[in-house]
mmCIF file of C-alpha atoms in Angstrom:
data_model
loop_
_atom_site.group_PDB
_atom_site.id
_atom_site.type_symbol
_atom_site.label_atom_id
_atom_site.label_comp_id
_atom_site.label_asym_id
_atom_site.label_seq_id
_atom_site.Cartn_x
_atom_site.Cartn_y
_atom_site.Cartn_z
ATOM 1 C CA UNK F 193 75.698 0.254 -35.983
ATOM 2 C CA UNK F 194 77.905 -0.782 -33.513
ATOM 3 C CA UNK F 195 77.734 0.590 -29.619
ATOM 4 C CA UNK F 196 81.180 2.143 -30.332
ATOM 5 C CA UNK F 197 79.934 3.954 -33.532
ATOM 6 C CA UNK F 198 76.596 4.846 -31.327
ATOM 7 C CA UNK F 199 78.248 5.990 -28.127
ATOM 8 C CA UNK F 200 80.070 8.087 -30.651
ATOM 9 C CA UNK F 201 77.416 9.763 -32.349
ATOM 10 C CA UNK F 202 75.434 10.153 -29.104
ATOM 11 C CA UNK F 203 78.632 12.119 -27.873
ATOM 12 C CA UNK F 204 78.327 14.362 -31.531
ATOM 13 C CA UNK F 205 75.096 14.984 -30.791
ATOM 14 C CA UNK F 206 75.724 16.700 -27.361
ATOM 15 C CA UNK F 207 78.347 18.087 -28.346
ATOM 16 C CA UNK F 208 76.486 20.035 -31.232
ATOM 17 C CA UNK F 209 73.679 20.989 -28.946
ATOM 18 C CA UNK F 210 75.816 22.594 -26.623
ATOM 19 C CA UNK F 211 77.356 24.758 -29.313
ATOM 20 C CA UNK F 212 74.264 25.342 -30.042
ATOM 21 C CA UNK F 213 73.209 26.514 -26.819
ATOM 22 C CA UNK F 214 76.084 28.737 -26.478
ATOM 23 C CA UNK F 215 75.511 30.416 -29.765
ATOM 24 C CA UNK F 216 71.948 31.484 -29.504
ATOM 25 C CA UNK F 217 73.013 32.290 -25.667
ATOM 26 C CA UNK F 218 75.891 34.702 -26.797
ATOM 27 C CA UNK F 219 73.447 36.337 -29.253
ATOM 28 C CA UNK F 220 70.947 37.091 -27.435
ATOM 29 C CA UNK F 221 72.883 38.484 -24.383
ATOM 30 C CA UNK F 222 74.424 40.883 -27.499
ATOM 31 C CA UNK F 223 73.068 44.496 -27.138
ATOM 32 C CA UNK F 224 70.864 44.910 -30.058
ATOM 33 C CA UNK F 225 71.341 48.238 -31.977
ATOM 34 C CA UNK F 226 69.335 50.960 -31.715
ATOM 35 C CA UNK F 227 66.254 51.355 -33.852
ATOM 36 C CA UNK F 228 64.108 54.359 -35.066
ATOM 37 C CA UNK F 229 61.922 55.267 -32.367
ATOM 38 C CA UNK F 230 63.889 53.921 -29.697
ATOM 39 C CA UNK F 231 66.032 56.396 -27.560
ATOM 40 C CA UNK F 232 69.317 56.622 -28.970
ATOM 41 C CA UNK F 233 72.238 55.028 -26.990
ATOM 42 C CA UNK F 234 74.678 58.181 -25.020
ATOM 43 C CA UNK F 235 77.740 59.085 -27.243
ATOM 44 C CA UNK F 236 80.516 60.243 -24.183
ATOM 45 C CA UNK F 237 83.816 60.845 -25.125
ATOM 46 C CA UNK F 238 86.303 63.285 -26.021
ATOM 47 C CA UNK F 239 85.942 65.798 -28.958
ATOM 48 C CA UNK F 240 89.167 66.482 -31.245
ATOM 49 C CA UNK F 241 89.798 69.511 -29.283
ATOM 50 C CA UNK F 242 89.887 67.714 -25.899
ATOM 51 C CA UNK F 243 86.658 68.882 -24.537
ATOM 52 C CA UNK F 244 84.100 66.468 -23.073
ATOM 53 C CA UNK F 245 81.320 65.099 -25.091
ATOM 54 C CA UNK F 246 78.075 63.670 -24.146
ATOM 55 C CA UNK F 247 74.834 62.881 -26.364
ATOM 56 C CA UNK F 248 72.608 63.033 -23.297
ATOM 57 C CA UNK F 249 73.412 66.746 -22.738
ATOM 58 C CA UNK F 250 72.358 67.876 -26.582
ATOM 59 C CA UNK F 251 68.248 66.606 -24.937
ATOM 60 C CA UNK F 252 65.725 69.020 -26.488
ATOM 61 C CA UNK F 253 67.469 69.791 -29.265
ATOM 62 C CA UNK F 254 66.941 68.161 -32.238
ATOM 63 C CA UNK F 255 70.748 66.129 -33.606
ATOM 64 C CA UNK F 256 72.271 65.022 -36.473
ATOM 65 C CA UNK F 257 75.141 62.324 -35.908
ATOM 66 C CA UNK F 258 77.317 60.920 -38.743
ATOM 67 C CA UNK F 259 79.591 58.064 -38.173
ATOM 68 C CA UNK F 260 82.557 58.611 -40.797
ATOM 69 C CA UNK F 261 86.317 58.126 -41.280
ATOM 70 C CA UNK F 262 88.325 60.818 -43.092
ATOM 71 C CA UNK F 263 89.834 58.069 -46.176
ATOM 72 C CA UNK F 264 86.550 56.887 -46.904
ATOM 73 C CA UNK F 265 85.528 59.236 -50.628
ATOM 74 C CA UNK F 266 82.037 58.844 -50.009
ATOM 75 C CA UNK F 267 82.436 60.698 -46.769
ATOM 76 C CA UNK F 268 84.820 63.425 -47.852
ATOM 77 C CA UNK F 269 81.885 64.394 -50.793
ATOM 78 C CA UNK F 270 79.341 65.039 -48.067
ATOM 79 C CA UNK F 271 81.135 66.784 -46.132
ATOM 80 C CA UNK F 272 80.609 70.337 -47.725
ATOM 81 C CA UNK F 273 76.859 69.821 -47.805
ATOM 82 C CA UNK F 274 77.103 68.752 -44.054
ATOM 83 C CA UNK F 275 79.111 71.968 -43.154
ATOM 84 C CA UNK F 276 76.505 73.856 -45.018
ATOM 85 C CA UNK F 277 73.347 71.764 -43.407
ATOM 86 C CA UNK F 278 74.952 73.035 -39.930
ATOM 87 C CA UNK F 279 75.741 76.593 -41.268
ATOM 88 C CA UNK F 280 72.079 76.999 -42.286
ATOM 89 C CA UNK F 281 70.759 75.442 -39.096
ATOM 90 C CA UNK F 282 73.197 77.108 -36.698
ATOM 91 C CA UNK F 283 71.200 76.974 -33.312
ATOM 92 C CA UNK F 284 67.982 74.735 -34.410
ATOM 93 C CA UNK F 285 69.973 71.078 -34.924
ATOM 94 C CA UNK F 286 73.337 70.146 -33.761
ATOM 95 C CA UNK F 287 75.922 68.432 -36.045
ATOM 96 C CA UNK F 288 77.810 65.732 -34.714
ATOM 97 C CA UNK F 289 80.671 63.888 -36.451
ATOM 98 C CA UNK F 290 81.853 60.332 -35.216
ATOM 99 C CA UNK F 291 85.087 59.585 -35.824
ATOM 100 C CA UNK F 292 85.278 56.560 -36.194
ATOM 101 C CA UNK F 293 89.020 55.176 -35.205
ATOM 102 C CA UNK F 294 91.187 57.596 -36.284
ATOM 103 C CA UNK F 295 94.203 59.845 -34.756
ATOM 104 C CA UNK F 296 93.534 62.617 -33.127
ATOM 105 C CA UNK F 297 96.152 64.531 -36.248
ATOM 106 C CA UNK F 298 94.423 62.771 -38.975
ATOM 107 C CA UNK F 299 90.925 64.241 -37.587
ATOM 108 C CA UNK F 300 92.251 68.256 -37.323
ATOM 109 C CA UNK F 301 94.009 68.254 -40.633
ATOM 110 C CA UNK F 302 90.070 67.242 -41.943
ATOM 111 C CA UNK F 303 89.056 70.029 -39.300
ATOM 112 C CA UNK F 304 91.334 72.091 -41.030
ATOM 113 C CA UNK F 305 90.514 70.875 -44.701
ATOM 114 C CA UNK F 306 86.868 71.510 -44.694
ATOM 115 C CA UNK F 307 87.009 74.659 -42.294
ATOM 116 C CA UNK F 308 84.387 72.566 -39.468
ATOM 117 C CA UNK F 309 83.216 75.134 -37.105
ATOM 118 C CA UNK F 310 83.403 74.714 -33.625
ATOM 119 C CA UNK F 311 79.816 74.248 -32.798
ATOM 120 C CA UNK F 312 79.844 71.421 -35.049
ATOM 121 C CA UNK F 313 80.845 68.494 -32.417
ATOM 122 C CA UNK F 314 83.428 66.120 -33.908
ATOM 123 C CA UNK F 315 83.752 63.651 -31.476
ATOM 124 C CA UNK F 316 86.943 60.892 -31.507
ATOM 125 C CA UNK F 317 85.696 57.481 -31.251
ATOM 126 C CA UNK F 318 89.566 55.881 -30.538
ATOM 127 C CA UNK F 319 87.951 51.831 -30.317
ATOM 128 C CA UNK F 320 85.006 52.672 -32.409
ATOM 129 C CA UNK F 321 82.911 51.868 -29.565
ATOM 130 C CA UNK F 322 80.208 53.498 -30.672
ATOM 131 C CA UNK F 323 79.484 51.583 -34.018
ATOM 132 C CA UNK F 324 78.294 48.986 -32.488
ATOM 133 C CA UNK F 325 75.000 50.155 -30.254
ATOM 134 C CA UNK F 326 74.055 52.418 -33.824
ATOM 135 C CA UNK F 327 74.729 49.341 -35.682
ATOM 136 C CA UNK F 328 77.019 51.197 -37.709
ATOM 137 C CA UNK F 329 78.814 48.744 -40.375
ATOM 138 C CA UNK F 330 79.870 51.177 -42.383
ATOM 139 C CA UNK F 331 80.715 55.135 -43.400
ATOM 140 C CA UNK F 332 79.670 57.373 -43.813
ATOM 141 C CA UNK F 333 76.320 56.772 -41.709
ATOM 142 C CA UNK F 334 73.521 59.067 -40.656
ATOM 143 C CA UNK F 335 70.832 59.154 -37.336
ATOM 144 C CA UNK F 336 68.049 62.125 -36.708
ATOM 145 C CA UNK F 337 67.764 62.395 -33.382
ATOM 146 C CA UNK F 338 64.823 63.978 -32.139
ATOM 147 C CA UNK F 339 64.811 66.417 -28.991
ATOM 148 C CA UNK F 340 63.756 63.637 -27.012
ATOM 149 C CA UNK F 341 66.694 61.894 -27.906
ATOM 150 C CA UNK F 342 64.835 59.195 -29.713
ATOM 151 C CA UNK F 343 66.275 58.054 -33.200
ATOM 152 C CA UNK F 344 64.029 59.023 -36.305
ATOM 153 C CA UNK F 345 66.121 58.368 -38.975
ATOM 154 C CA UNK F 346 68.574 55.928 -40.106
ATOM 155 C CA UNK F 347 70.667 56.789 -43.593
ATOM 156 C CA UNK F 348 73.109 54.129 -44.709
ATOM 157 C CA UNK F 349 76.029 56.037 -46.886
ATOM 158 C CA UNK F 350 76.141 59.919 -48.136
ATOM 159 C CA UNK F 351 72.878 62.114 -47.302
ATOM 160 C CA UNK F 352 72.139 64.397 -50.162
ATOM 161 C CA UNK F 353 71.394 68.279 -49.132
ATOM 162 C CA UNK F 354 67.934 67.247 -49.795
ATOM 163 C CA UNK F 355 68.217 64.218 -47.669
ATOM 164 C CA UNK F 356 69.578 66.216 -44.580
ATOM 165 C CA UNK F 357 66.771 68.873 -44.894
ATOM 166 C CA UNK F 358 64.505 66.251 -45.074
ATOM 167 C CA UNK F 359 65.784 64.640 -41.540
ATOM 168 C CA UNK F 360 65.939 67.558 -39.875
ATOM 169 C CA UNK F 361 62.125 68.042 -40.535
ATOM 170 C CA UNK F 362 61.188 64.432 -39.444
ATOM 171 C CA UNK F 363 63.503 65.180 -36.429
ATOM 172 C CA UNK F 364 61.177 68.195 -35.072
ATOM 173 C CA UNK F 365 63.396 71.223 -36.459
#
C-alpha cells in the first residue's frame, strides 16, 4: 500500500468513527419513551373546544389516553366501544383522546359523528408532539394510567370492550 492510499484510509477511518460518535451521541441524548411503570410524560395543550388541557391535573384518578387520527378505520371501529367504556365509567376513569395532527374542523365533525361527551377530553395535538415521549408510531394507541400517574398499560392498535375493562382494572378503577 502506498502512503497516499494509507494516509487515505487512515483519514476513512476517522472519519467513520466520528460518525460514529455522533450517532450513538444523538441517540442517547434522545428522550426515551415512556414505559409501564414509569410516570407518564404531562399531555398540555388545548382541547377541541379551546379549553386548557393538562395530564398532570387528572392525578388520582385513574386515565385512559388514546392516540388516534379520525381517517385511520381501525380507530373509527373503536370508537363506539370507547364512548361506551367512558359512559359506563363516568366519574371512576377519565377518557382522553389524542388527536394526533389534525384540524381543529376535522376533529368536531368526529365530535359530532360519534356524539363524544364533554367529559371525555379530546385533546388537539397540532405537531403531534406528543407521539413521541408515548412512543406512539401508530393509531389508534392505548396507555392506563394509574392515579399516580404512572403508565400500566400499553395497547398497540384497537382495544376490544374486553380489553378496556380489563385496563381499567390493572389501572386501580
Amino acid at each position: 500500500m502506498t502512503s497516499r492510499g494509507f494516509v487515505a484510509l487512515c483519514a476513512g477511518v476517522i472519519v467513520l468513527t466520528g460518525f460514529a460518535y455522533l450517532a450513538i451521541r444523538m441517540a442517547s441524548s434522545q428522550p426515551q419513551p415512556v414505559q409501564p411503570g414509569e410516570v407518564a410524560p404531562d399531555i398540555q395543550g388545548k382541547t377541541w373546544s379551546g379549553a386548557d388541557f393538562s395530564l398532570r391535573a387528572l392525578r388520582g384518578k385513574p386515565v385512559l389516553i388514546d392516540f388516534f387520527t379520525t381517517w385511520c378505520p381501525p380507530c373509527l371501529d373503536e370508537t363506539p366501544d370507547l364512548m361506551a367504556f367512558a359512559a359506563a365509567h363516568r366519574g371512576e376513569i377519565q377518557v382522553v383522546l389524542v388527536d394526533r395532527g389534525e384540524a381543529r374542523a376535522t376533529v368536531a365533525s368526529y365530535i359530532a359523528r360519534f356524539h363524544v361527551p364533554d367529559d371525555v377530553a379530546v385533546v388537539l395535538d397540532e405537531g403531534n408532539r406528543w407521539s413521541a415521549p408515548y412512543g406512539v408510531t401508530g393509531q389508534p394507541e392505548a396507555f392506563f394510567i394509574a392515579a399516580d400517574g404512572r403508565v400500566v398499560q400499553h395497547t398497540l392498535g384497537p382495544l376490544s370492550r374486553a380489553q378496556m375493562e380489563a385496563g381499567a382494572k390493572v389501572a386501580g378503577k
